[in-house]
């Protein structure tokens, strides 16, 4: 990836035999540099070239899967530093810490917080993705017992096993063999033993280093010991350090293709105050963290963090959309009002929220406009009289309602004539401009 | 192990802006990305101003309205409360009462409020119109004149009304917020128009338009990041004014700051949710590059200030 087309060309056979499907080796090299083809298309590359090119073409941040089954989350594979350049690929995991020194009730409550954390927001199911069990007691037996409990109560959930003791690791990890766990706490001192344990249990390794040089050294060591699924903790705890280290690690991976730092990052952001902790976690979301370990998972805190993560990880080129259909808000009857809007998630979310606020049951027709807001869609020619008329006819709503009145957004009042022309027998009513005018508008009509 | 050189330095600098007289505040001035003190200079912390209004905040949600009970019926009391009790570093007075859909107060009414507030407090004042294009171009020039000598920030000038508002800010020695609509090119164009009429680019504060967490934050976030990169990496002078996040206004109108826990149990406690929403929105935009903020809830301000302490 860091190699240019010309650099790749130098490593190819230069015979222009066309077996790869390209007219020349150079043309093939250019496509490789743009990641539009793969090296295996050329049957004649040397082993040496394969090695160099293979390494260079691996994703700059190594992909790792955390958890299993439908709880699995993918991490890594990022390709940019700023989200306007290209979509951030794999959203970070939020992980709740449970210590083996906490009493049973606390442990149960925390496991429950994770299991019940799922929220549907703008059509996506969001949740706390994992649990970090911490060997606070230093006692392997206690740690093993906590691991067993978590494994049985929260199967498949990604688990970070946090201990520097090989005995503790043995005791806990056997409950998560092959379950997408991370053995965190691997240091220069304990690496040999710990990596062996991780390997035996087929889990990833979380290194715990002091600074970036030490981190790079340690990932190389872990790799030489036979594990390549690694997550990095550079030792950053203070918010300013988290920003610094995470930024430099991401730059190393993406701009320099520096493999020893090309791994997902784990950050520990625990703070004494849950609200404040959320802000530091937010820094992790914005700035390159793949696993954010927290000390609490209140519902209000989750909602804010999930929303931030959703915002940061949306595709800047393709807006978030909802399905085109007629949504029921409340329990609408054949006499309930019918409103129309576009399928930009944000628009849908705001408008449906305001209709809910009005407590007036209604039908909301949401038209596919490629995820554009009302005015943007109108300006782009996707929310026009003819298209709206067509959508209403084909939606089948005429069978559900008795009246023939369509309420349109105030900003596109100009469309009312065109719609009435195309939708025979219908009356168009112009609603308020801002959705927050809807409750008063709907209530006054209902009265 | 030797690692490659990873630090980056930039040729551009964000202009520092000083406001106030009796008590001054400075924001901006950094020559690096937000909080990148490991590779550049960040001489000033971001500035958070407390928002007050010329009329009682009837449409503010309960969670934040109750904080100002007993003072919010009078802008002077309200401003004093922010300065004395909340230790506000700056105050933002929004003349929302002048909006035709609100009380349609006159420019003279606004002038009186501005004068009263200015003589009551020592901290710098940001004077914001009602965001009604025509009314603002009527009201803001008069209040800019009334505030002459106080080194305030006047806002917001938009494409449709920047000429009158900028002229007034210029004639009376104020700084100016220039707002465009979530588009880096529009933002640049407005700043160019301002400088073409002789407005000093070092007195502009760019508002690329705010949005709340969950309600378009990603647009504001990315536009801000792009503006900041243009300022630093491309050394584009018209992109070098500091940036503004009008956070409180956008946050305290959305559902997450209003819906009760009874109606939405899965959203958890309203109080914490609402306050965190404001703080998180501010922090997100701060990480993207904003250095001037207008916020409402003292607890949210406190959280954000604590975050800045840990970042600076
Ligand atoms: C972000 C944005 C974009 C984004 C797209 C975001 C998206 N997913 O839609 C991008 C950058 C891609 C974009 C592109 C364009 N945009 Co644009 N964009 C905006 C911006 C800044 C915000 C839009 C937004 O997200 N609004 C928030 C949503 C929630 O608003 P909404 O859908 O309108 O819903 C509100 C109301 O309409 C109402 N409502 C919605 N549904 C309903 C239903 C009923 C029944 C009722 C009563 C009310 C109601 O409630 C909502 C909240 O109050 C606006 C300016 C602005 N501040 O509005 C310009 C704006 C909409 N864009 C504009 C234009 C011209 C364009 C472009 C054609 C060119 C350009 N200038 O960039 C392209 C077209 C896109 C294309 N060809 O693909 C113009 C439209 C001009 C006009 N008056 O028609 C605007 C107004 C900017 C301007 N002043 O020039 N844009
Ligand atoms: S197959 Fe290999 S050797 Fe043949 S043209 Fe393509 S790149 Fe060159």
mmCIF file of N, CA, C and O in Angstrom, chain B residues 123-177:
data_model
loop_
_atom_site.group_PDB
_atom_site.id
_atom_site.type_symbol
_atom_site.label_atom_id
_atom_site.label_comp_id
_atom_site.label_asym_id
_atom_site.label_seq_id
_atom_site.Cartn_x
_atom_site.Cartn_y
_atom_site.Cartn_z
ATOM 1 N N UNK B 123 -16.803 40.380 32.385
ATOM 2 C CA UNK B 123 -16.283 39.400 31.417
ATOM 3 C C UNK B 123 -16.721 39.788 29.999
ATOM 4 O O UNK B 123 -17.698 40.525 29.827
ATOM 5 N N UNK B 124 -16.002 39.302 28.992
ATOM 6 C CA UNK B 124 -16.338 39.645 27.604
ATOM 7 C C UNK B 124 -17.747 39.187 27.230
ATOM 8 O O UNK B 124 -18.244 38.188 27.744
ATOM 9 N N UNK B 125 -18.341 39.962 26.302
ATOM 10 C CA UNK B 125 -19.701 39.659 25.880
ATOM 11 C C UNK B 125 -19.742 39.303 24.388
ATOM 12 O O UNK B 125 -19.126 39.966 23.558
ATOM 13 N N UNK B 126 -20.474 38.242 24.116
ATOM 14 C CA UNK B 126 -20.755 37.861 22.731
ATOM 15 C C UNK B 126 -22.211 38.232 22.499
ATOM 16 O O UNK B 126 -23.081 37.849 23.296
ATOM 17 N N UNK B 127 -22.478 38.979 21.461
ATOM 18 C CA UNK B 127 -23.853 39.415 21.213
ATOM 19 C C UNK B 127 -24.380 38.728 19.957
ATOM 20 O O UNK B 127 -23.851 38.932 18.861
ATOM 21 N N UNK B 128 -25.389 37.900 20.159
ATOM 22 C CA UNK B 128 -25.931 37.117 19.047
ATOM 23 C C UNK B 128 -27.331 37.586 18.706
ATOM 24 O O UNK B 128 -28.146 37.837 19.598
ATOM 25 N N UNK B 129 -27.608 37.678 17.414
ATOM 26 C CA UNK B 129 -28.952 38.035 16.977
ATOM 27 C C UNK B 129 -29.881 36.847 17.078
ATOM 28 O O UNK B 129 -29.580 35.839 17.732
ATOM 29 N N UNK B 130 -31.012 36.947 16.411
ATOM 30 C CA UNK B 130 -32.016 35.888 16.504
ATOM 31 C C UNK B 130 -31.952 34.941 15.318
ATOM 32 O O UNK B 130 -32.801 34.077 15.172
ATOM 33 N N UNK B 131 -30.945 35.119 14.460
ATOM 34 C CA UNK B 131 -30.804 34.291 13.257
ATOM 35 C C UNK B 131 -31.898 34.546 12.228
ATOM 36 O O UNK B 131 -32.133 33.726 11.366
ATOM 37 N N UNK B 132 -32.575 35.661 12.373
ATOM 38 C CA UNK B 132 -33.540 36.053 11.353
ATOM 39 C C UNK B 132 -32.803 37.058 10.463
ATOM 40 O O UNK B 132 -32.433 38.145 10.906
ATOM 41 N N UNK B 133 -32.613 36.666 9.203
ATOM 42 C CA UNK B 133 -31.698 37.412 8.335
ATOM 43 C C UNK B 133 -31.995 38.917 8.301
ATOM 44 O O UNK B 133 -31.108 39.740 8.525
ATOM 45 N N UNK B 134 -33.255 39.269 8.061
ATOM 46 C CA UNK B 134 -33.585 40.698 7.932
ATOM 47 C C UNK B 134 -33.523 41.402 9.280
ATOM 48 O O UNK B 134 -32.959 42.481 9.415
ATOM 49 N N UNK B 135 -34.129 40.745 10.282
ATOM 50 C CA UNK B 135 -34.179 41.406 11.587
ATOM 51 C C UNK B 135 -32.780 41.623 12.152
ATOM 52 O O UNK B 135 -32.476 42.668 12.717
ATOM 53 N N UNK B 136 -31.919 40.640 11.961
ATOM 54 C CA UNK B 136 -30.559 40.781 12.455
ATOM 55 C C UNK B 136 -29.844 41.960 11.807
ATOM 56 O O UNK B 136 -29.076 42.665 12.464
ATOM 57 N N UNK B 137 -30.106 42.187 10.519
ATOM 58 C CA UNK B 137 -29.381 43.290 9.895
ATOM 59 C C UNK B 137 -29.941 44.634 10.337
ATOM 60 O O UNK B 137 -29.339 45.673 10.119
ATOM 61 N N UNK B 138 -31.081 44.600 10.998
ATOM 62 C CA UNK B 138 -31.650 45.818 11.569
ATOM 63 C C UNK B 138 -31.127 46.010 12.998
ATOM 64 O O UNK B 138 -30.722 47.097 13.396
ATOM 65 N N UNK B 139 -31.123 44.902 13.756
ATOM 66 C CA UNK B 139 -30.810 44.976 15.184
ATOM 67 C C UNK B 139 -29.302 45.026 15.452
ATOM 68 O O UNK B 139 -28.823 45.858 16.233
ATOM 69 N N UNK B 140 -28.551 44.150 14.809
ATOM 70 C CA UNK B 140 -27.135 44.025 15.161
ATOM 71 C C UNK B 140 -26.305 45.291 14.935
ATOM 72 O O UNK B 140 -25.458 45.616 15.769
ATOM 73 N N UNK B 141 -26.543 46.054 13.846
ATOM 74 C CA UNK B 141 -25.774 47.294 13.711
ATOM 75 C C UNK B 141 -25.994 48.243 14.895
ATOM 76 O O UNK B 141 -25.049 48.857 15.392
ATOM 77 N N UNK B 142 -27.227 48.333 15.353
ATOM 78 C CA UNK B 142 -27.493 49.251 16.478
ATOM 79 C C UNK B 142 -26.833 48.773 17.767
ATOM 80 O O UNK B 142 -26.273 49.576 18.517
ATOM 81 N N UNK B 143 -26.904 47.492 18.031
ATOM 82 C CA UNK B 143 -26.296 47.024 19.287
ATOM 83 C C UNK B 143 -24.771 47.064 19.188
ATOM 84 O O UNK B 143 -24.090 47.322 20.186
ATOM 85 N N UNK B 144 -24.244 46.878 17.974
ATOM 86 C CA UNK B 144 -22.789 46.971 17.805
ATOM 87 C C UNK B 144 -22.327 48.369 18.181
ATOM 88 O O UNK B 144 -21.299 48.552 18.832
ATOM 89 N N UNK B 145 -23.119 49.346 17.793
ATOM 90 C CA UNK B 145 -22.772 50.723 18.107
ATOM 91 C C UNK B 145 -22.873 50.972 19.610
ATOM 92 O O UNK B 145 -22.000 51.580 20.220
ATOM 93 N N UNK B 146 -23.948 50.451 20.200
ATOM 94 C CA UNK B 146 -24.141 50.642 21.638
ATOM 95 C C UNK B 146 -23.021 50.002 22.446
ATOM 96 O O UNK B 146 -22.722 50.426 23.560
ATOM 97 N N UNK B 147 -22.414 48.957 21.882
ATOM 98 C CA UNK B 147 -21.372 48.229 22.616
ATOM 99 C C UNK B 147 -19.977 48.712 22.238
ATOM 100 O O UNK B 147 -18.982 48.070 22.566
ATOM 101 N N UNK B 148 -19.904 49.800 21.551
ATOM 102 C CA UNK B 148 -18.595 50.312 21.117
ATOM 103 C C UNK B 148 -17.654 50.461 22.316
ATOM 104 O O UNK B 148 -18.058 50.929 23.372
ATOM 105 N N UNK B 149 -16.411 50.052 22.125
ATOM 106 C CA UNK B 149 -15.430 50.178 23.193
ATOM 107 C C UNK B 149 -15.362 48.960 24.090
ATOM 108 O O UNK B 149 -14.483 48.866 24.945
ATOM 109 N N UNK B 150 -16.263 48.016 23.921
ATOM 110 C CA UNK B 150 -16.260 46.831 24.791
ATOM 111 C C UNK B 150 -15.595 45.611 24.135
ATOM 112 O O UNK B 150 -15.511 44.560 24.740
ATOM 113 N N UNK B 151 -15.151 45.759 22.911
ATOM 114 C CA UNK B 151 -14.445 44.659 22.238
ATOM 115 C C UNK B 151 -15.226 43.339 22.311
ATOM 116 O O UNK B 151 -14.739 42.345 22.828
ATOM 117 N N UNK B 152 -16.441 43.388 21.798
ATOM 118 C CA UNK B 152 -17.326 42.222 21.847
ATOM 119 C C UNK B 152 -17.177 41.369 20.588
ATOM 120 O O UNK B 152 -16.447 41.708 19.664
ATOM 121 N N UNK B 153 -17.920 40.265 20.583
ATOM 122 C CA UNK B 153 -18.109 39.524 19.342
ATOM 123 C C UNK B 153 -19.551 39.750 18.927
ATOM 124 O O UNK B 153 -20.471 39.627 19.736
ATOM 125 N N UNK B 154 -19.743 40.089 17.653
ATOM 126 C CA UNK B 154 -21.090 40.269 17.119
ATOM 127 C C UNK B 154 -21.390 39.100 16.176
ATOM 128 O O UNK B 154 -20.532 38.677 15.405
ATOM 129 N N UNK B 155 -22.606 38.574 16.214
ATOM 130 C CA UNK B 155 -22.924 37.461 15.296
ATOM 131 C C UNK B 155 -24.417 37.289 15.154
ATOM 132 O O UNK B 155 -25.182 37.780 15.956
ATOM 133 N N UNK B 156 -24.835 36.590 14.100
ATOM 134 C CA UNK B 156 -23.932 36.028 13.129
ATOM 135 C C UNK B 156 -24.186 36.706 11.797
ATOM 136 O O UNK B 156 -25.326 36.907 11.425
ATOM 137 N N UNK B 157 -23.079 36.967 11.078
ATOM 138 C CA UNK B 157 -23.211 37.458 9.717
ATOM 139 C C UNK B 157 -23.335 36.269 8.792
ATOM 140 O O UNK B 157 -22.586 35.305 8.907
ATOM 141 N N UNK B 158 -24.321 36.297 7.910
ATOM 142 C CA UNK B 158 -24.500 35.219 6.944
ATOM 143 C C UNK B 158 -24.407 35.804 5.547
ATOM 144 O O UNK B 158 -24.415 37.024 5.371
ATOM 145 N N UNK B 159 -24.403 34.927 4.552
ATOM 146 C CA UNK B 159 -24.249 35.394 3.182
ATOM 147 C C UNK B 159 -25.284 36.477 2.846
ATOM 148 O O UNK B 159 -24.989 37.449 2.173
ATOM 149 N N UNK B 160 -26.490 36.288 3.363
ATOM 150 C CA UNK B 160 -27.578 37.179 2.986
ATOM 151 C C UNK B 160 -27.550 38.533 3.693
ATOM 152 O O UNK B 160 -28.261 39.451 3.301
ATOM 153 N N UNK B 161 -26.775 38.662 4.776
ATOM 154 C CA UNK B 161 -26.823 39.942 5.499
ATOM 155 C C UNK B 161 -25.463 40.416 6.000
ATOM 156 O O UNK B 161 -25.379 41.308 6.834
ATOM 157 N N UNK B 162 -24.396 39.800 5.492
ATOM 158 C CA UNK B 162 -23.082 40.095 6.071
ATOM 159 C C UNK B 162 -22.658 41.560 5.926
ATOM 160 O O UNK B 162 -21.966 42.086 6.782
ATOM 161 N N UNK B 163 -23.108 42.206 4.866
ATOM 162 C CA UNK B 163 -22.577 43.554 4.608
ATOM 163 C C UNK B 163 -22.889 44.541 5.732
ATOM 164 O O UNK B 163 -21.976 45.156 6.283
ATOM 165 N N UNK B 164 -24.160 44.642 6.092
ATOM 166 C CA UNK B 164 -24.522 45.607 7.138
ATOM 167 C C UNK B 164 -23.921 45.215 8.481
ATOM 168 O O UNK B 164 -23.420 46.067 9.217
ATOM 169 N N UNK B 165 -23.960 43.923 8.774
ATOM 170 C CA UNK B 165 -23.487 43.491 10.093
ATOM 171 C C UNK B 165 -21.972 43.650 10.205
ATOM 172 O O UNK B 165 -21.451 44.150 11.204
ATOM 173 N N UNK B 166 -21.262 43.268 9.145
ATOM 174 C CA UNK B 166 -19.807 43.392 9.180
ATOM 175 C C UNK B 166 -19.395 44.859 9.242
ATOM 176 O O UNK B 166 -18.463 45.220 9.965
ATOM 177 N N UNK B 167 -20.105 45.708 8.487
ATOM 178 C CA UNK B 167 -19.766 47.130 8.502
ATOM 179 C C UNK B 167 -19.898 47.685 9.916
ATOM 180 O O UNK B 167 -19.049 48.449 10.398
ATOM 181 N N UNK B 168 -20.958 47.274 10.609
ATOM 182 C CA UNK B 168 -21.179 47.765 11.974
ATOM 183 C C UNK B 168 -20.117 47.228 12.931
ATOM 184 O O UNK B 168 -19.623 47.955 13.802
ATOM 185 N N UNK B 169 -19.758 45.970 12.780
ATOM 186 C CA UNK B 169 -18.730 45.402 13.657
ATOM 187 C C UNK B 169 -17.404 46.120 13.422
ATOM 188 O O UNK B 169 -16.665 46.430 14.360
ATOM 189 N N UNK B 170 -17.138 46.423 12.160
ATOM 190 C CA UNK B 170 -15.897 47.085 11.806
ATOM 191 C C UNK B 170 -15.858 48.500 12.378
ATOM 192 O O UNK B 170 -14.886 48.902 13.018
ATOM 193 N N UNK B 171 -16.944 49.251 12.179
ATOM 194 C CA UNK B 171 -16.985 50.643 12.627
ATOM 195 C C UNK B 171 -16.871 50.744 14.142
ATOM 196 O O UNK B 171 -16.387 51.748 14.666
ATOM 197 N N UNK B 172 -17.296 49.711 14.852
ATOM 198 C CA UNK B 172 -17.315 49.804 16.311
ATOM 199 C C UNK B 172 -16.304 48.873 16.974
ATOM 200 O O UNK B 172 -16.405 48.574 18.159
ATOM 201 N N UNK B 173 -15.362 48.387 16.159
ATOM 202 C CA UNK B 173 -14.234 47.627 16.703
ATOM 203 C C UNK B 173 -14.614 46.340 17.423
ATOM 204 O O UNK B 173 -14.124 46.066 18.507
ATOM 205 N N UNK B 174 -15.477 45.577 16.814
ATOM 206 C CA UNK B 174 -15.831 44.289 17.397
ATOM 207 C C UNK B 174 -15.314 43.157 16.522
ATOM 208 O O UNK B 174 -14.957 43.360 15.365
ATOM 209 N N UNK B 175 -15.315 41.970 17.096
ATOM 210 C CA UNK B 175 -15.034 40.773 16.315
ATOM 211 C C UNK B 175 -16.359 40.275 15.733
ATOM 212 O O UNK B 175 -17.437 40.657 16.221
ATOM 213 N N UNK B 176 -16.271 39.405 14.727
ATOM 214 C CA UNK B 176 -17.482 39.029 14.006
ATOM 215 C C UNK B 176 -17.564 37.524 13.771
ATOM 216 O O UNK B 176 -16.593 36.903 13.331
ATOM 217 N N UNK B 177 -18.725 36.957 14.039
ATOM 218 C CA UNK B 177 -18.943 35.543 13.693
ATOM 219 C C UNK B 177 -19.544 35.481 12.295
ATOM 220 O O UNK B 177 -20.557 36.128 12.016
#
